[in-house]
mmCIF file of C-alpha atoms and ligand atoms in Angstrom:
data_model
loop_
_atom_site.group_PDB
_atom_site.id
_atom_site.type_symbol
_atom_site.label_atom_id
_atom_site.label_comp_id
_atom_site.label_asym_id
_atom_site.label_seq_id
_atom_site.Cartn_x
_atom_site.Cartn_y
_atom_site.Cartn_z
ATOM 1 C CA UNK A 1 -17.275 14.390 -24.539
ATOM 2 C CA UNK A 2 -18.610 15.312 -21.350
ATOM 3 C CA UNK A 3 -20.577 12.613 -20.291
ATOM 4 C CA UNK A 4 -23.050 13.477 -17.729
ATOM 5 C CA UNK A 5 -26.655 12.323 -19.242
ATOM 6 C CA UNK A 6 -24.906 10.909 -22.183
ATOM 7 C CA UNK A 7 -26.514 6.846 -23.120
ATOM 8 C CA UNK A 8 -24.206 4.472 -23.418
ATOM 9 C CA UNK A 9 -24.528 0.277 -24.746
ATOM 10 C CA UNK A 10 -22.176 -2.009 -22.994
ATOM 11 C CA UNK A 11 -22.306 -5.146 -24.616
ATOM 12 C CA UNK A 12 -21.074 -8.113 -22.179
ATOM 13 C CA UNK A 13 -21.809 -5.958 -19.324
ATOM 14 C CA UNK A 14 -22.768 -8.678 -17.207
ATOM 15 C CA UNK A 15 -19.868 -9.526 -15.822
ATOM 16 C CA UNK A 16 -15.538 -8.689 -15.875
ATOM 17 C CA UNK A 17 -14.555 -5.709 -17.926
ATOM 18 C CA UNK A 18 -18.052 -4.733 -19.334
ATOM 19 C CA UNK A 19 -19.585 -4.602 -15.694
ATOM 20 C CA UNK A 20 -16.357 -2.674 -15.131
ATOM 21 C CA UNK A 21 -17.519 -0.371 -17.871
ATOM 22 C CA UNK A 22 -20.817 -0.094 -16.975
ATOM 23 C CA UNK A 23 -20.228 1.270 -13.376
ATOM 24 C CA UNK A 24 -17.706 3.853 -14.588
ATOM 25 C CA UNK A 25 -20.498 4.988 -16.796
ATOM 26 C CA UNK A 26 -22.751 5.633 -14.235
ATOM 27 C CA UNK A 27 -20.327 6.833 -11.423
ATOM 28 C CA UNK A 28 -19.940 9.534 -14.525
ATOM 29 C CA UNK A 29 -23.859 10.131 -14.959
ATOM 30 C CA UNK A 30 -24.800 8.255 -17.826
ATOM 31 C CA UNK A 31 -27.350 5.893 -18.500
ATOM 32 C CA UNK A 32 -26.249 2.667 -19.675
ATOM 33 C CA UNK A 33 -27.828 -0.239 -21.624
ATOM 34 C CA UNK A 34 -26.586 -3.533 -20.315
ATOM 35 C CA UNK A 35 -26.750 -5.965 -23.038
ATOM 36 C CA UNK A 36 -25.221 -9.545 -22.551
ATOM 37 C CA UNK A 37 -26.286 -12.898 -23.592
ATOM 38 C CA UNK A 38 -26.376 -14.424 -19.589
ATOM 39 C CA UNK A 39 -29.453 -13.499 -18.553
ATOM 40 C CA UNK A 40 -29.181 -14.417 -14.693
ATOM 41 C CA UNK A 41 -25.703 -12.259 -14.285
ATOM 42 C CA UNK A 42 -27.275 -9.388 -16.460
ATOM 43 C CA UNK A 43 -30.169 -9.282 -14.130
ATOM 44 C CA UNK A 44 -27.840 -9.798 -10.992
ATOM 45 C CA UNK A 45 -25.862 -7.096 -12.181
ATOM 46 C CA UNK A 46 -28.758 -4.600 -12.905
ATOM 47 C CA UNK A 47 -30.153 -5.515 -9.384
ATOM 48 C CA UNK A 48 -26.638 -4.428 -7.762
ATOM 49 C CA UNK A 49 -26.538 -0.977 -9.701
ATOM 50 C CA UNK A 50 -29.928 -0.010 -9.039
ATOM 51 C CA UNK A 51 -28.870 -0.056 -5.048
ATOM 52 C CA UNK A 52 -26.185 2.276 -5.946
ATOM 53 C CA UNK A 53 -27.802 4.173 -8.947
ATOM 54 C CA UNK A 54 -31.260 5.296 -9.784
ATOM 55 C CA UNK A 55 -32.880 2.120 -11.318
ATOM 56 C CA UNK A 56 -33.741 4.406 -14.705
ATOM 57 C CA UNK A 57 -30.173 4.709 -15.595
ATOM 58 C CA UNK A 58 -29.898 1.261 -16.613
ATOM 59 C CA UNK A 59 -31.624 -1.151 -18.598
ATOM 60 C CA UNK A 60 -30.696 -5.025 -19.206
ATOM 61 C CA UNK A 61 -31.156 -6.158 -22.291
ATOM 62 C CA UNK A 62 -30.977 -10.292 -23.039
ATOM 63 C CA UNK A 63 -28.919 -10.540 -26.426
ATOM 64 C CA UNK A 64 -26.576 -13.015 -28.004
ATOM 65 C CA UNK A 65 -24.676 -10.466 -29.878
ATOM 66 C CA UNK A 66 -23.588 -12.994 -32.755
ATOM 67 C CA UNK A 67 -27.088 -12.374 -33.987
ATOM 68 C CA UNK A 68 -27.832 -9.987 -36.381
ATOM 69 C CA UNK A 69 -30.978 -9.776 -35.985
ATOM 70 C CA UNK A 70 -30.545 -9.937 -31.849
ATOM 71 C CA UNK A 71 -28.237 -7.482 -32.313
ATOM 72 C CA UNK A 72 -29.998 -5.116 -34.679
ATOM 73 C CA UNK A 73 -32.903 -5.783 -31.392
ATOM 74 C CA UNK A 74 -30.487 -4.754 -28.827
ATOM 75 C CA UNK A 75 -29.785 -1.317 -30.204
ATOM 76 C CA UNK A 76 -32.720 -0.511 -31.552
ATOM 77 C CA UNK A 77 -34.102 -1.579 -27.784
ATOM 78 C CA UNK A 78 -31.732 0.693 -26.152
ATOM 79 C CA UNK A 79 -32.614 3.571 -28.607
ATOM 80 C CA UNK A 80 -35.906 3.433 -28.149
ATOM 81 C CA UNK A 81 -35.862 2.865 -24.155
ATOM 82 C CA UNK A 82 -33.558 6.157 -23.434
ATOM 83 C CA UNK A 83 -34.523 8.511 -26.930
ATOM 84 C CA UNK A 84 -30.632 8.475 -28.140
ATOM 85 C CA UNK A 85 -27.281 6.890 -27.887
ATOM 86 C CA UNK A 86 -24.261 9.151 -27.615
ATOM 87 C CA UNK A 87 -21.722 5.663 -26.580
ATOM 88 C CA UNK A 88 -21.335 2.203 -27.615
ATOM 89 C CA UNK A 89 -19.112 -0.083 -26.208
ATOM 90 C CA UNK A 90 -18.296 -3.322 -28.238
ATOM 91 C CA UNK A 91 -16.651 -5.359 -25.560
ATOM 92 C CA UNK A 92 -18.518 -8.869 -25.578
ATOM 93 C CA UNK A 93 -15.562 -11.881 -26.123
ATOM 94 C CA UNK A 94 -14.914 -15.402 -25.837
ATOM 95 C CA UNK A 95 -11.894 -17.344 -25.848
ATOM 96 C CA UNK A 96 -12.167 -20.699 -27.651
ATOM 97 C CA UNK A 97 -9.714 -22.757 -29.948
ATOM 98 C CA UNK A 98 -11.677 -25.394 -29.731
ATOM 99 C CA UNK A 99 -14.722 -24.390 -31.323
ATOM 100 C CA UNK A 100 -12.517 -21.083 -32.907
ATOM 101 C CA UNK A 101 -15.325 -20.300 -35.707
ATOM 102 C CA UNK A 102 -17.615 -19.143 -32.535
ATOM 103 C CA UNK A 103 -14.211 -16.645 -31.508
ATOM 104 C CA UNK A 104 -13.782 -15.369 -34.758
ATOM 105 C CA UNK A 105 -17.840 -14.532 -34.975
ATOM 106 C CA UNK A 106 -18.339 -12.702 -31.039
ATOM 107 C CA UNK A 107 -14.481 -11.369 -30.798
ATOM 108 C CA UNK A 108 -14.848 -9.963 -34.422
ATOM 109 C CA UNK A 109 -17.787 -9.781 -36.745
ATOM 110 C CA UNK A 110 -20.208 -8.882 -34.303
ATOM 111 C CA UNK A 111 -17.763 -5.914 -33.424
ATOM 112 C CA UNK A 112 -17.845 -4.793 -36.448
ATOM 113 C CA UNK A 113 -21.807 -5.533 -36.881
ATOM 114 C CA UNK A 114 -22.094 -3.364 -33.871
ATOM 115 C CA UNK A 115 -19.288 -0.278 -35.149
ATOM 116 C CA UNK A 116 -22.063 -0.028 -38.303
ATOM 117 C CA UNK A 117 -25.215 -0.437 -36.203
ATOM 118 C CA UNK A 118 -24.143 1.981 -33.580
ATOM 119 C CA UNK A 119 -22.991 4.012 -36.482
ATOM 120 C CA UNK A 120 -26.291 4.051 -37.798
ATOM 121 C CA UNK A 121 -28.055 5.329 -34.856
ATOM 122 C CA UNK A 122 -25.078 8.156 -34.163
ATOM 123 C CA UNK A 123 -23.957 9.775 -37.197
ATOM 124 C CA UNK A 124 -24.710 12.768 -37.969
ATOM 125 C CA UNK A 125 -26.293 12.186 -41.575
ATOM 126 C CA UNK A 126 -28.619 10.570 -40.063
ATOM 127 C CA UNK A 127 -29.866 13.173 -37.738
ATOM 128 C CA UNK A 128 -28.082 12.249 -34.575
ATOM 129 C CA UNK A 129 -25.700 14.496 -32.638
ATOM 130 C CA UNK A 130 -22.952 11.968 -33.172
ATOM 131 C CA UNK A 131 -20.672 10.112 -30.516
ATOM 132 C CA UNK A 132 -17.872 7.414 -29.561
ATOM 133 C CA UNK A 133 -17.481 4.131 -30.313
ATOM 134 C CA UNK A 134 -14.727 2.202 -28.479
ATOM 135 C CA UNK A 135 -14.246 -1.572 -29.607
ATOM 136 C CA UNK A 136 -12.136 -3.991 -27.327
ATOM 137 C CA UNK A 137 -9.192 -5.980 -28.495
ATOM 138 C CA UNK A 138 -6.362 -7.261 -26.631
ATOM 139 C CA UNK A 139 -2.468 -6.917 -26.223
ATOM 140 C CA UNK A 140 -3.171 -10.261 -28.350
ATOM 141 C CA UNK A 141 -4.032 -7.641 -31.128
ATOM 142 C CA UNK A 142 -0.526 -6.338 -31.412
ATOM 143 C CA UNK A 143 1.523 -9.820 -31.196
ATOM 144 C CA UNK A 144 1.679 -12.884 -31.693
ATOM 145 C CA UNK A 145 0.089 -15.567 -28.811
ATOM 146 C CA UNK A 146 1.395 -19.238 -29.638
ATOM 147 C CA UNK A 147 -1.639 -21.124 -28.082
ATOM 148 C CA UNK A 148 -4.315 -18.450 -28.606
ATOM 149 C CA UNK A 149 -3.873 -18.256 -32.420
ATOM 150 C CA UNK A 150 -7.808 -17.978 -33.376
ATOM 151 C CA UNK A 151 -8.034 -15.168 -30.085
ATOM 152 C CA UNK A 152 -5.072 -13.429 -31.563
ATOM 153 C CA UNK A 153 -6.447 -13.431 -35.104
ATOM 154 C CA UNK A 154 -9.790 -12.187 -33.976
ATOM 155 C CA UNK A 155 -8.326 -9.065 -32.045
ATOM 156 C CA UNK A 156 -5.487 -8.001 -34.903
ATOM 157 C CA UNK A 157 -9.109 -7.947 -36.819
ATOM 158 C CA UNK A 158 -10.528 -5.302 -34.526
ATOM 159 C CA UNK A 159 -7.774 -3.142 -34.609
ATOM 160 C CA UNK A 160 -7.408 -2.824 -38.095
ATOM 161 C CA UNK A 161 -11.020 -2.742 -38.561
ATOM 162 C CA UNK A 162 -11.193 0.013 -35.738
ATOM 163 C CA UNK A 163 -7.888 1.988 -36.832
ATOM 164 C CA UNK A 164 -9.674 1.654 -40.788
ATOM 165 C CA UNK A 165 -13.081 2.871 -39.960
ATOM 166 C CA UNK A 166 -11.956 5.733 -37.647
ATOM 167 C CA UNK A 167 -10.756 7.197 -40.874
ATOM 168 C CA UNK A 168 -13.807 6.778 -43.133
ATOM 169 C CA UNK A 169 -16.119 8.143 -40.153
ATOM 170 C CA UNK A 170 -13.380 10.924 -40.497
ATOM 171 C CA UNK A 171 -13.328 10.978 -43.694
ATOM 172 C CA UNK A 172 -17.435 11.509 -43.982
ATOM 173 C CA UNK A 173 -17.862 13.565 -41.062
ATOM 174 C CA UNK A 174 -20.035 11.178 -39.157
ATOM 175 C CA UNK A 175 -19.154 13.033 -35.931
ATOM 176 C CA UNK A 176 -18.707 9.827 -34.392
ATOM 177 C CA UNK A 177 -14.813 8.607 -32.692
ATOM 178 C CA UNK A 178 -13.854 5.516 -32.988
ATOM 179 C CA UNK A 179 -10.909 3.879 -30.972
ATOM 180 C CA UNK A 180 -9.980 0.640 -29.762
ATOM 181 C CA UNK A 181 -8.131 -0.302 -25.863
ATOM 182 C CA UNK A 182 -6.016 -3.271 -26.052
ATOM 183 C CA UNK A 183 -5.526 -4.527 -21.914
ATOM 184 C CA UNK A 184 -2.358 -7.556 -21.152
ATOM 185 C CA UNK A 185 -4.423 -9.914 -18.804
ATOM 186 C CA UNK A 186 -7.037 -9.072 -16.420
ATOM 187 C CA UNK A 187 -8.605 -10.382 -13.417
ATOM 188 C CA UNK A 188 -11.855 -11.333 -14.769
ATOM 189 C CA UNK A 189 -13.763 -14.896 -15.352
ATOM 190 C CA UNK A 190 -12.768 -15.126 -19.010
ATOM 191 C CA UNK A 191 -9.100 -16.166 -17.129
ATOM 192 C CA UNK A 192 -10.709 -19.250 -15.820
ATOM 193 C CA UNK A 193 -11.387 -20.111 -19.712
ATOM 194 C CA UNK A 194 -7.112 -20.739 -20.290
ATOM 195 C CA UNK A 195 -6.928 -24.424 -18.304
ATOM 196 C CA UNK A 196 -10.124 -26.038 -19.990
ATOM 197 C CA UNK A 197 -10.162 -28.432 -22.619
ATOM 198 C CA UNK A 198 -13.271 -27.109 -24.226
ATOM 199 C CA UNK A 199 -11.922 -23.806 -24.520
ATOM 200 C CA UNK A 200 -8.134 -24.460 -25.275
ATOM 201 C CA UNK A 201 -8.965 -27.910 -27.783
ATOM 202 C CA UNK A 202 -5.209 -29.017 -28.637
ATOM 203 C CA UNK A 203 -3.640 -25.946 -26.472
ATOM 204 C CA UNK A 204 -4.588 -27.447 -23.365
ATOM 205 C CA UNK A 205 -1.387 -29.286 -23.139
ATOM 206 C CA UNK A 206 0.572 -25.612 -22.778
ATOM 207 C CA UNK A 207 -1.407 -24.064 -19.782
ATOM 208 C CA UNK A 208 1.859 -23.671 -17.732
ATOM 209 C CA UNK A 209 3.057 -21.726 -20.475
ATOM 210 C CA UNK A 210 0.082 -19.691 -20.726
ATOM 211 C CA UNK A 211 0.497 -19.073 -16.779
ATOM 212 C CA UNK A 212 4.129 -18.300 -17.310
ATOM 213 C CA UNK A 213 3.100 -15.414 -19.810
ATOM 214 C CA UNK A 214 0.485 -14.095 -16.778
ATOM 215 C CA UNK A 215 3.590 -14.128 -14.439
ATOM 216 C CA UNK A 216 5.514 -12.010 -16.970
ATOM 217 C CA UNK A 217 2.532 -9.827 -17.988
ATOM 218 C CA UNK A 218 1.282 -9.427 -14.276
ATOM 219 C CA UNK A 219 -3.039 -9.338 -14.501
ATOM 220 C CA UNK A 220 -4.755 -5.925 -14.059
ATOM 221 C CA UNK A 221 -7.913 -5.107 -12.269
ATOM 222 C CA UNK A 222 -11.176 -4.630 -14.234
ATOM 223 C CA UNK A 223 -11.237 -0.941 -13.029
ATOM 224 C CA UNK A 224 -8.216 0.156 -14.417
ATOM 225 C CA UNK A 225 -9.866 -0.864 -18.221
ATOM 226 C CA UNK A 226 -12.207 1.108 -17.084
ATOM 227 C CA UNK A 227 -10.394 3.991 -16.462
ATOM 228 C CA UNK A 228 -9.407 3.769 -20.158
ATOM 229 C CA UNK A 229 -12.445 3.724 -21.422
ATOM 230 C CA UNK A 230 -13.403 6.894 -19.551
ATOM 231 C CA UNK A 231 -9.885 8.385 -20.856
ATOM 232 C CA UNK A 232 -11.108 7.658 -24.537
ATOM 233 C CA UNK A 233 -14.778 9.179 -24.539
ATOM 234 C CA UNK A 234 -13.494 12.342 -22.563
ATOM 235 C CA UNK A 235 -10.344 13.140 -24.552
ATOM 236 C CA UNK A 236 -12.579 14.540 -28.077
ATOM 237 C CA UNK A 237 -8.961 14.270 -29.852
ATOM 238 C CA UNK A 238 -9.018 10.920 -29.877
ATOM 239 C CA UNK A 239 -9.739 9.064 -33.181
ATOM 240 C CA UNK A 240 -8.255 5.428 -34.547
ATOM 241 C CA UNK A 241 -5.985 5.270 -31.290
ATOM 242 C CA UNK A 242 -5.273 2.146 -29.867
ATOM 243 C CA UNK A 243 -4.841 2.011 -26.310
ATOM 244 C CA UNK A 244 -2.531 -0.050 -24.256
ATOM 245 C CA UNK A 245 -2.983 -1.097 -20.554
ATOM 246 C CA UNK A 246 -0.416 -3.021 -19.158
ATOM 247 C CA UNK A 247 1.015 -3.743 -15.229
ATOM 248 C CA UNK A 248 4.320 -1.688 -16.062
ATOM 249 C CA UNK A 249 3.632 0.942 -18.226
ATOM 250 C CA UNK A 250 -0.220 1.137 -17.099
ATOM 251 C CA UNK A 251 -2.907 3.500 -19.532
ATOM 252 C CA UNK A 252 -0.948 4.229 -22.882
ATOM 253 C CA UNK A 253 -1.459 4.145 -26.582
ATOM 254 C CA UNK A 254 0.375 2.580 -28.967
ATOM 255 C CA UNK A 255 2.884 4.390 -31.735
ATOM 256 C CA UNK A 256 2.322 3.590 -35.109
ATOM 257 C CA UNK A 257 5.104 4.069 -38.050
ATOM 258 C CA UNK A 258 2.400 5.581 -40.290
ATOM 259 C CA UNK A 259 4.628 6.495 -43.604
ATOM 260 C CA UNK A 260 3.691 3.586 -46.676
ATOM 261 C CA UNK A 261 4.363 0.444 -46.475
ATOM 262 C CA UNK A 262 5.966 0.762 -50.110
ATOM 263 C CA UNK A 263 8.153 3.342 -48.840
ATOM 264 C CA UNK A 264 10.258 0.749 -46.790
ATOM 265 C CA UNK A 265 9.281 1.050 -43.216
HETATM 266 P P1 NAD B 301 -15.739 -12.271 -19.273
HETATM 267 O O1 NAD B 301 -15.850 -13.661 -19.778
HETATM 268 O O2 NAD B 301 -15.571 -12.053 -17.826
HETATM 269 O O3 NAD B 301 -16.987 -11.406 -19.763
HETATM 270 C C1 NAD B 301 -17.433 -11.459 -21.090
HETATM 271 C C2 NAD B 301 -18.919 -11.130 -21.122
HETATM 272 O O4 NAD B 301 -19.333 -11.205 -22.489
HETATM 273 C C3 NAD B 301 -19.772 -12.129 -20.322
HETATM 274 O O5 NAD B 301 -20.707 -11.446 -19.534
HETATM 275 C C4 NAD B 301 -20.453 -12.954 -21.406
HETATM 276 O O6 NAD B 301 -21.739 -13.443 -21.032
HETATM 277 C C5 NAD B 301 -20.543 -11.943 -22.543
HETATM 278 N N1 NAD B 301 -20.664 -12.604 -23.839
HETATM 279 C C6 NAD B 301 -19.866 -13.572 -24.364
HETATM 280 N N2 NAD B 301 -20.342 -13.959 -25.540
HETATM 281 C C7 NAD B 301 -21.477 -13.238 -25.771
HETATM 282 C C8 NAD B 301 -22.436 -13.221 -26.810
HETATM 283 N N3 NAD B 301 -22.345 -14.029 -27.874
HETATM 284 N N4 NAD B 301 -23.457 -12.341 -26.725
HETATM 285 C C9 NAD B 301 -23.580 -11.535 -25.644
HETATM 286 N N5 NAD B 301 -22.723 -11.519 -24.621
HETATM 287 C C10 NAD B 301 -21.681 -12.373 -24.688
HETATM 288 O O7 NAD B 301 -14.525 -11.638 -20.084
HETATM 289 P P2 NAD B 301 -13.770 -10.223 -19.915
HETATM 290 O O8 NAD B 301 -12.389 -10.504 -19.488
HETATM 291 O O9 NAD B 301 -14.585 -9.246 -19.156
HETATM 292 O O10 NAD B 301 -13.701 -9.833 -21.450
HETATM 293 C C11 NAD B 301 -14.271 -8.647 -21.986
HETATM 294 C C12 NAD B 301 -13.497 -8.296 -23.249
HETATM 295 O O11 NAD B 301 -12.152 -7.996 -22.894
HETATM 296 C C13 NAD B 301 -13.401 -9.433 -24.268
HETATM 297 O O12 NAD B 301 -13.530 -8.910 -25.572
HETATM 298 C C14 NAD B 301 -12.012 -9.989 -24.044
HETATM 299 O O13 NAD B 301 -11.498 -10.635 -25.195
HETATM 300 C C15 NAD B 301 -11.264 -8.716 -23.714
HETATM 301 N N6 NAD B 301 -9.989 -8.904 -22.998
HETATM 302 C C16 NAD B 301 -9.946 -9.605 -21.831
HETATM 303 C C17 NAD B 301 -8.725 -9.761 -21.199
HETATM 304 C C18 NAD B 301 -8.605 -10.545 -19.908
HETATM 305 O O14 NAD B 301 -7.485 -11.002 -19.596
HETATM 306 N N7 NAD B 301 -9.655 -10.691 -19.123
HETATM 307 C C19 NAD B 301 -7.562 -9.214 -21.748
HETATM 308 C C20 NAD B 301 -7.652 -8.499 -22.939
HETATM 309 C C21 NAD B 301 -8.876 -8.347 -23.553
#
């Protein structure tokens, strides 16, 4: 996709990886709908990009994306402010054990609430000129994380959700690509989440371990994510990939054995 004058919504674009996102968007010429539930950052952060970018390119848009409804708001919002919407960007997350029905609900359902809305205003069938949808995950998608277990759950969700509906959209010639980037740690806020009770519940108790998996992992910067992202909605080949960023290997995508289970592998 070349993606000069293309719209794009970031959800969680407020702050860490989604602000990341969002500025990548426009250093590429697109317009970008900022939607994120903190309304003083998402202002903040419109304010900074208008110094940098023409204040039309962007648009803030208050949402609590566990909402249907809020959600369904958002889109339609963003749809209705630029006259399209070529790019979504599911990337909105929490990290909580404590209260872990609130992780599975942002980390997963509303990513896949917002893969069938942005669906809906992209396909083809209905009359759009398709697009790319990229969901976020996490390295915690691909393994196991002892004291993250709800986290981990949540993000093995997305990628089988995103590898599964990459092949229907396929499948019914939506016109719309759908891939998923899985990043190790990164430097953003969500990192301050690890050594708090009300996040952690029970896991608490294991933060030097948690720390001890950073050490081993190493933590990225937002704008190498970001240079992922831009990989993904430029490369038109890519559909149902999943997309690793780590310190020692950096941008890569992960190999899947795809013969039948049945078979034996
Ligand atoms: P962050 O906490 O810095 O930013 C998350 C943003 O999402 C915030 O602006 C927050 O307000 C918003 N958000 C949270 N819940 C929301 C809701 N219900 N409705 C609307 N907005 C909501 O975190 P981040 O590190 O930038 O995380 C972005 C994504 O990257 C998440 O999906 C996270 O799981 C994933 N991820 C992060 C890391 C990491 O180490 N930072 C690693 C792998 C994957």
């Amino acid at each position: 996709m070349h993606l000069k004058d293309k719209v794009a919504l970031v959800t969680g674009a407020a702050q860490g990886i989604g602000n990341a996102f969002a500025r990548a968007l426009l250093e590429k010429g697109c317009k970008v709908a900022l939607v994120d539930q903190n309304v003083e950052r998402g202002k903040a952060s419109k304010d900074a990009f208008d110094k940098q970018f023409e204040a039309q390119r962007t648009i803030f848009i208050s949402c609590d994306v566990s909402s249907e409804e809020k959600l369904k708001d958002a889109f339609k919002k963003a749809f209705e402010h630029f006259g399209k919407l070529d790019i979504v960007v599911n990337n909105a997350g929490v990290n909580n054990e404590k209260n872990w029905e609130i992780t599975v609900q942002v980390n997963l359902i509303s990513v896949i609430r917002g893969t069938y809305i942005g669906l809906e205003h992209m396909k083809t069938q209905n009359g759009h000129n398709g697009g790319v949808i990229v969901n976020v995950a996490s390295l915690a998608g691909l393994m196991p994380v002892a004291f993250q277990p709800v986290y981990c759950a949540s993000k093995h969700g997305v990628i089988g959700f995103t590898r599964s509906i990459a092949m229907a959209s396929e499948a019914a010639n939506y016109g719309v690509r759908i891939n998923t980037i899985c990043p190790a740690f990164v430097n953003t806020p969500i990192l301050q989440s690890i050594d708090k009770e009300e996040n952690m519940g029970q896991y608490v108790a294991y933060i030097d371990k948690i720390k001890d998996m950073m050490e081993v992992y190493g933590v990225l910067e937002p704008t190498l994510i970001a240079k992922g992202l831009i990989q993904i909605l430029e490369d038109d080949s890519l559909n149902g990939q999943v997309m690793k960023i780590t310190t020692k290997r950096g941008i890569h995508f992960h190999e899947y054995n795809t013969a039948p289970i049945e078979t034996g592998n």
